Short mmCIF file of C-alpha atoms in Angstrom, two decimals:
data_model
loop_
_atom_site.label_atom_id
_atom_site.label_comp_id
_atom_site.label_asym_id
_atom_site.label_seq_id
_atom_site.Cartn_x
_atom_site.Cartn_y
_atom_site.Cartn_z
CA UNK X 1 -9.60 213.38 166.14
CA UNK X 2 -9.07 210.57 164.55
CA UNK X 3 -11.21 207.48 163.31
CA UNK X 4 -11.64 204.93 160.55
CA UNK X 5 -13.27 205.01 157.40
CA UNK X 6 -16.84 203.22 155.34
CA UNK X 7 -18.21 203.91 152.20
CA UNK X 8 -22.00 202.80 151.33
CA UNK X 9 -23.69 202.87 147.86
CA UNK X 10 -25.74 200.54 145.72
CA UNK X 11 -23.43 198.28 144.95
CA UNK X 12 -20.59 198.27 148.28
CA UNK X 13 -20.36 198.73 151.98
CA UNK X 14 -17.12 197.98 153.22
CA UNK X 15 -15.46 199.84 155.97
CA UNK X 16 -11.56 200.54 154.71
CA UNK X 17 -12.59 201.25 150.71
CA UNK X 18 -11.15 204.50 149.53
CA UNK X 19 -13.69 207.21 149.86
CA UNK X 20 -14.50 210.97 150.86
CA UNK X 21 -11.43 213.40 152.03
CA UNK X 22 -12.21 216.02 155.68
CA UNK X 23 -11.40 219.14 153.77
CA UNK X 24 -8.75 221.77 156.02
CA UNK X 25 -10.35 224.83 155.97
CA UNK X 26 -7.89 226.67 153.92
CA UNK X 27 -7.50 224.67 151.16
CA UNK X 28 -9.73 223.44 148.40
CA UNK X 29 -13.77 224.23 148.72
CA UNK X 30 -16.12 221.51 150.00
CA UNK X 31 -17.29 220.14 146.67
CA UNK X 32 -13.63 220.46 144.93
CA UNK X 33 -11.91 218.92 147.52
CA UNK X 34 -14.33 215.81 148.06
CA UNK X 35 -14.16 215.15 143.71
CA UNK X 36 -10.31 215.66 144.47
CA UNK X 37 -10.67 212.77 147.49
CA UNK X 38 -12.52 210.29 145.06
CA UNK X 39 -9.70 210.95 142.39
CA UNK X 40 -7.13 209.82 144.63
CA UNK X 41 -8.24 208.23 147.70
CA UNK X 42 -5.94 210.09 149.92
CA UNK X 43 -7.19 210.71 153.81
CA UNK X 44 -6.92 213.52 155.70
CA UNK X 45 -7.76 213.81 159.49
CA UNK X 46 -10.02 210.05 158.86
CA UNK X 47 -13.69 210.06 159.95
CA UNK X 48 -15.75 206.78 159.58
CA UNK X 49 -17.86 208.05 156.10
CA UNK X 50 -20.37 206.20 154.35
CA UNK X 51 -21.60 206.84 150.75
CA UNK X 52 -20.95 210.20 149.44
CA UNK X 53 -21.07 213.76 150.44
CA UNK X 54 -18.63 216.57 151.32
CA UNK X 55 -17.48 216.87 154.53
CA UNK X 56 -15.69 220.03 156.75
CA UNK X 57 -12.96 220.28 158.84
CA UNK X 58 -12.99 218.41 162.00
CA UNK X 59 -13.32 221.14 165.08
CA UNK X 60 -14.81 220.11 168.36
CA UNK X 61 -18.68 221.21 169.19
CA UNK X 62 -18.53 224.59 170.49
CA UNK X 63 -19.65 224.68 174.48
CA UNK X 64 -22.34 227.12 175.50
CA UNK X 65 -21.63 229.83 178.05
CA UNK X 66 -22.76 227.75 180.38
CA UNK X 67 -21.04 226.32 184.35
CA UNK X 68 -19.72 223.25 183.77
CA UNK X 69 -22.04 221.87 186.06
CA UNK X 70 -24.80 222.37 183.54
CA UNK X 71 -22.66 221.19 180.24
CA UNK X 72 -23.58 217.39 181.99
CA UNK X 73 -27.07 217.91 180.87
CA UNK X 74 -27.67 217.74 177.79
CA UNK X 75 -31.38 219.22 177.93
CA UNK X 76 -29.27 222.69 178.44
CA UNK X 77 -27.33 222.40 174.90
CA UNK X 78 -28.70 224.61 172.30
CA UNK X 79 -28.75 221.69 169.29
CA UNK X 80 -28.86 224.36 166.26
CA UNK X 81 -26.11 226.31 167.92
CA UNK X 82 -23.73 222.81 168.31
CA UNK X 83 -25.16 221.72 165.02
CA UNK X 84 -23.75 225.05 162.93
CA UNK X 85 -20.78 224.80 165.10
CA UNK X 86 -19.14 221.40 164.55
CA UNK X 87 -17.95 221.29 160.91
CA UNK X 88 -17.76 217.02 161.30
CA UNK X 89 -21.33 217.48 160.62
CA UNK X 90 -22.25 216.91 156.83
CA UNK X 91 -22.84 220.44 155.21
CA UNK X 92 -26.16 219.50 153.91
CA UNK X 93 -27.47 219.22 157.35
CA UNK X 94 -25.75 222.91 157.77
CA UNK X 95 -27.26 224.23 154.98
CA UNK X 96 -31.06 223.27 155.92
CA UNK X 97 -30.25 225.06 159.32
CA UNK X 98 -29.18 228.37 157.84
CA UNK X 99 -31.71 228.30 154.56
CA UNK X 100 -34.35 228.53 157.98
CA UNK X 101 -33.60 230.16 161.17
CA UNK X 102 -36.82 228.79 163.08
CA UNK X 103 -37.34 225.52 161.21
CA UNK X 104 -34.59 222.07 160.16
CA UNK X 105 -35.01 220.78 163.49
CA UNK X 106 -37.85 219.42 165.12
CA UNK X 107 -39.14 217.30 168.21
CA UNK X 108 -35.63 216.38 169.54
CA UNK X 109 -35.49 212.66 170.96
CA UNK X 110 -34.14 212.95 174.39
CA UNK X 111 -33.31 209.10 175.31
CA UNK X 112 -30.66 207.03 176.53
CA UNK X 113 -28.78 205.33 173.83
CA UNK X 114 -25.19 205.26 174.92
CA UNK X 115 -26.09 203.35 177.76
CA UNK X 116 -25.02 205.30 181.26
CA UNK X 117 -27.89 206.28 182.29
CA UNK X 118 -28.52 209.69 181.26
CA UNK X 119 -29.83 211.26 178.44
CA UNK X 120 -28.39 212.19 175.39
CA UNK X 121 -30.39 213.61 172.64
CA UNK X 122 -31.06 212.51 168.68
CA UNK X 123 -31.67 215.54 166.25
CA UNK X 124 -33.69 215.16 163.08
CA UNK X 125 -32.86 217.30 160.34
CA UNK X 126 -35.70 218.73 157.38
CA UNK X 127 -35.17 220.48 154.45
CA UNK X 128 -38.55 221.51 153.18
CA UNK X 129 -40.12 219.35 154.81
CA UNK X 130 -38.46 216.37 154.15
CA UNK X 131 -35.93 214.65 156.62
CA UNK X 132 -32.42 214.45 154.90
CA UNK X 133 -30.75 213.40 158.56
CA UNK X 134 -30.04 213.02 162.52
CA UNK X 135 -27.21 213.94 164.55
CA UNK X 136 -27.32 212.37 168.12
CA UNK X 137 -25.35 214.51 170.61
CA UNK X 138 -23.51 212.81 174.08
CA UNK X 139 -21.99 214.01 177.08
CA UNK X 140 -18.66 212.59 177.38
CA UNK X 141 -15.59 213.69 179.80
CA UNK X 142 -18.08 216.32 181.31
CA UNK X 143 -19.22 218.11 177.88
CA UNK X 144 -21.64 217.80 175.24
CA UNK X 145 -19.74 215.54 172.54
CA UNK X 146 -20.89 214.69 168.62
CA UNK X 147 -21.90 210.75 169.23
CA UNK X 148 -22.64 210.44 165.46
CA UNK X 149 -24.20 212.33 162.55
CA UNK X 150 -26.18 210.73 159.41
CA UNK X 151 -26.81 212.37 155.80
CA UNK X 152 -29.53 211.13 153.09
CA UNK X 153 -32.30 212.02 151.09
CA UNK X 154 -35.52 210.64 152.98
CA UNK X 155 -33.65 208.83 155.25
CA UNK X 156 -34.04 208.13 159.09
CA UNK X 157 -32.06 207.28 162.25
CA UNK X 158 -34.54 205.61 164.95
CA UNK X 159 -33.99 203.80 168.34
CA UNK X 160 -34.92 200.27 168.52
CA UNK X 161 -33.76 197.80 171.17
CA UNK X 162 -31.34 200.10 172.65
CA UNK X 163 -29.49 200.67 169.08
CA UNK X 164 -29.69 203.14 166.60
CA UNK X 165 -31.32 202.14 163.34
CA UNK X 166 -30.20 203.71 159.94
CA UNK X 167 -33.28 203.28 157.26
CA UNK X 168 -31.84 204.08 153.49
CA UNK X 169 -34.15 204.23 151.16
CA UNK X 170 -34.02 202.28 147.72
CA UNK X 171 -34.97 203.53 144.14
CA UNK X 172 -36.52 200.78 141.81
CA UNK X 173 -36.81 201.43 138.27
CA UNK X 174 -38.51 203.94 137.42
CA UNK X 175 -38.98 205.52 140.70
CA UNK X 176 -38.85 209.44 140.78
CA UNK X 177 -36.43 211.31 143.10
CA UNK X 178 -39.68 211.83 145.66
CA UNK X 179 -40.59 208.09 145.63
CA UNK X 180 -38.70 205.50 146.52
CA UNK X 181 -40.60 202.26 146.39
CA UNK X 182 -38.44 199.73 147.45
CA UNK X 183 -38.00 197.90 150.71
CA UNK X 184 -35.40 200.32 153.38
CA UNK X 185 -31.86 198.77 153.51
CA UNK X 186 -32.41 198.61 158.06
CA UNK X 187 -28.49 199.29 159.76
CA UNK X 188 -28.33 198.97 163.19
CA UNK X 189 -24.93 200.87 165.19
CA UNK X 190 -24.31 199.89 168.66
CA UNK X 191 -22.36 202.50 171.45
CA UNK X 192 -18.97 201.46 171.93
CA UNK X 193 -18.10 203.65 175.09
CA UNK X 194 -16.51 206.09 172.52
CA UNK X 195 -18.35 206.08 169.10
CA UNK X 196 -20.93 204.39 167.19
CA UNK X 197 -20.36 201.39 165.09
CA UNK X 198 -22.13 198.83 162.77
CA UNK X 199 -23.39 196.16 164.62
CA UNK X 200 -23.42 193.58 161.99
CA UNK X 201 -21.71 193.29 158.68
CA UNK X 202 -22.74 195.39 155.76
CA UNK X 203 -26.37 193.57 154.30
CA UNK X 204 -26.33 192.59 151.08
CA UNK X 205 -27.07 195.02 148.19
CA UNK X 206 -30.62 195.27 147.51
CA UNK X 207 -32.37 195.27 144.35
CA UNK X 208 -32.66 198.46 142.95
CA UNK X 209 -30.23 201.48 143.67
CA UNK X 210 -29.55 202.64 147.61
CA UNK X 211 -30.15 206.28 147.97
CA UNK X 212 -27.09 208.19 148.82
CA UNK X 213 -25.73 208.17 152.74
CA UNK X 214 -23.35 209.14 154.70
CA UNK X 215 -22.26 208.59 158.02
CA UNK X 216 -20.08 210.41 160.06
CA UNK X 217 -18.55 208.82 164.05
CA UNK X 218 -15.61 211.29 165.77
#
């Protein structure tokens, strides 16, 4: 699958800027291969990527043995079971899911944001307590289908006027890792028919430092 590419820290947020590299699973490990992607800005298999992180190999969301009559609803998918499964999904978000088998997720969002009419569903992620990101789950062509997936440090993904609405938090001087005090840098990414996008241009960088994010569309 292929896509296009952002990158998003404190000081730049411009889709098309050199950034992370997908990882094929048998090459380098997660962490060597994405300080080997900043090193040289090569791409493999693109995904749209914001900020840092490391990033798997890109695999499709593995279908429950369900009919395919019930794959259209997407009330029947089992969210940590497609989480774990689809390696587009920032490892961080993997990693809360495994350190916990009955906790990282909780009080899924089932609304409408891709516009058709039917539900799709928004997943917040925790790590001790703490929400570090949200993958939002489609149906598309009959199946359930990754819509978009977000990573951060006390971040949040929200639905407001029929968007989704990234809130990164910013660091002022001084502030501790737990604390941010400054005003959230607000993003909101409107459904194409396909994938998520920005819906306006990148705001301007905010004073202070923007905690890390990244955001991955198929």
């Amino acid at each position: 699958m292929t896509g296009s590419w952002e990158r998003r820290n404190e000081t730049d947020e411009v889709r098309g800027y050199s950034g992370a590299v997908v990882r094929r699973p048998q090459l380098l490990s997660g962490l060597t291969l994405a300080v080997a992607a900043l090193l040289t800005g090569c791409s493999i298999d693109p995904l749209r990527v914001e900020g840092r992180g490391v990033l798997t190999p890109t695999v499709t969301v593995a279908s429950p043995s369900l009919p395919a009559e019930a794959l259209r609803n997407i009330r029947n998918l089992d969210l940590r079971s497609a989480i774990l499964a689809d390696s587009r999904i920032p490892a961080p978000l993997h990693q809360a899911l495994d350190a916990c088998a009955r906790c990282g997720i909780d009080d899924p969002i089932y609304i409408d944001v891709t516009h058709d009419d039917i539900d799709d569903v928004l997943v917040p992620v925790y790590s001790a307590q703490e929400q570090i990101g949200a993958v939002v789950f489609t149906v598309l062509d009959a199946k359930p289908t990754l819509a978009i997936a977000v990573y951060g440090p006390q971040i949040s993904l929200d639905v407001a006027e029929g968007d989704l609405l990234l809130a990164t938090p910013v660091f002022l001087a001084g502030d501790p890792p737990c604390c941010p005090a400054g005003s959230p840098v607000e993003r909101s990414y409107r459904w194409t028919g396909r994938t998520f996008v920005p819906r306006d241009p990148a705001p301007p960088s905010p004073p202070g430092r923007l905690g890390e994010t990244v955001v991955v569309t198929p």
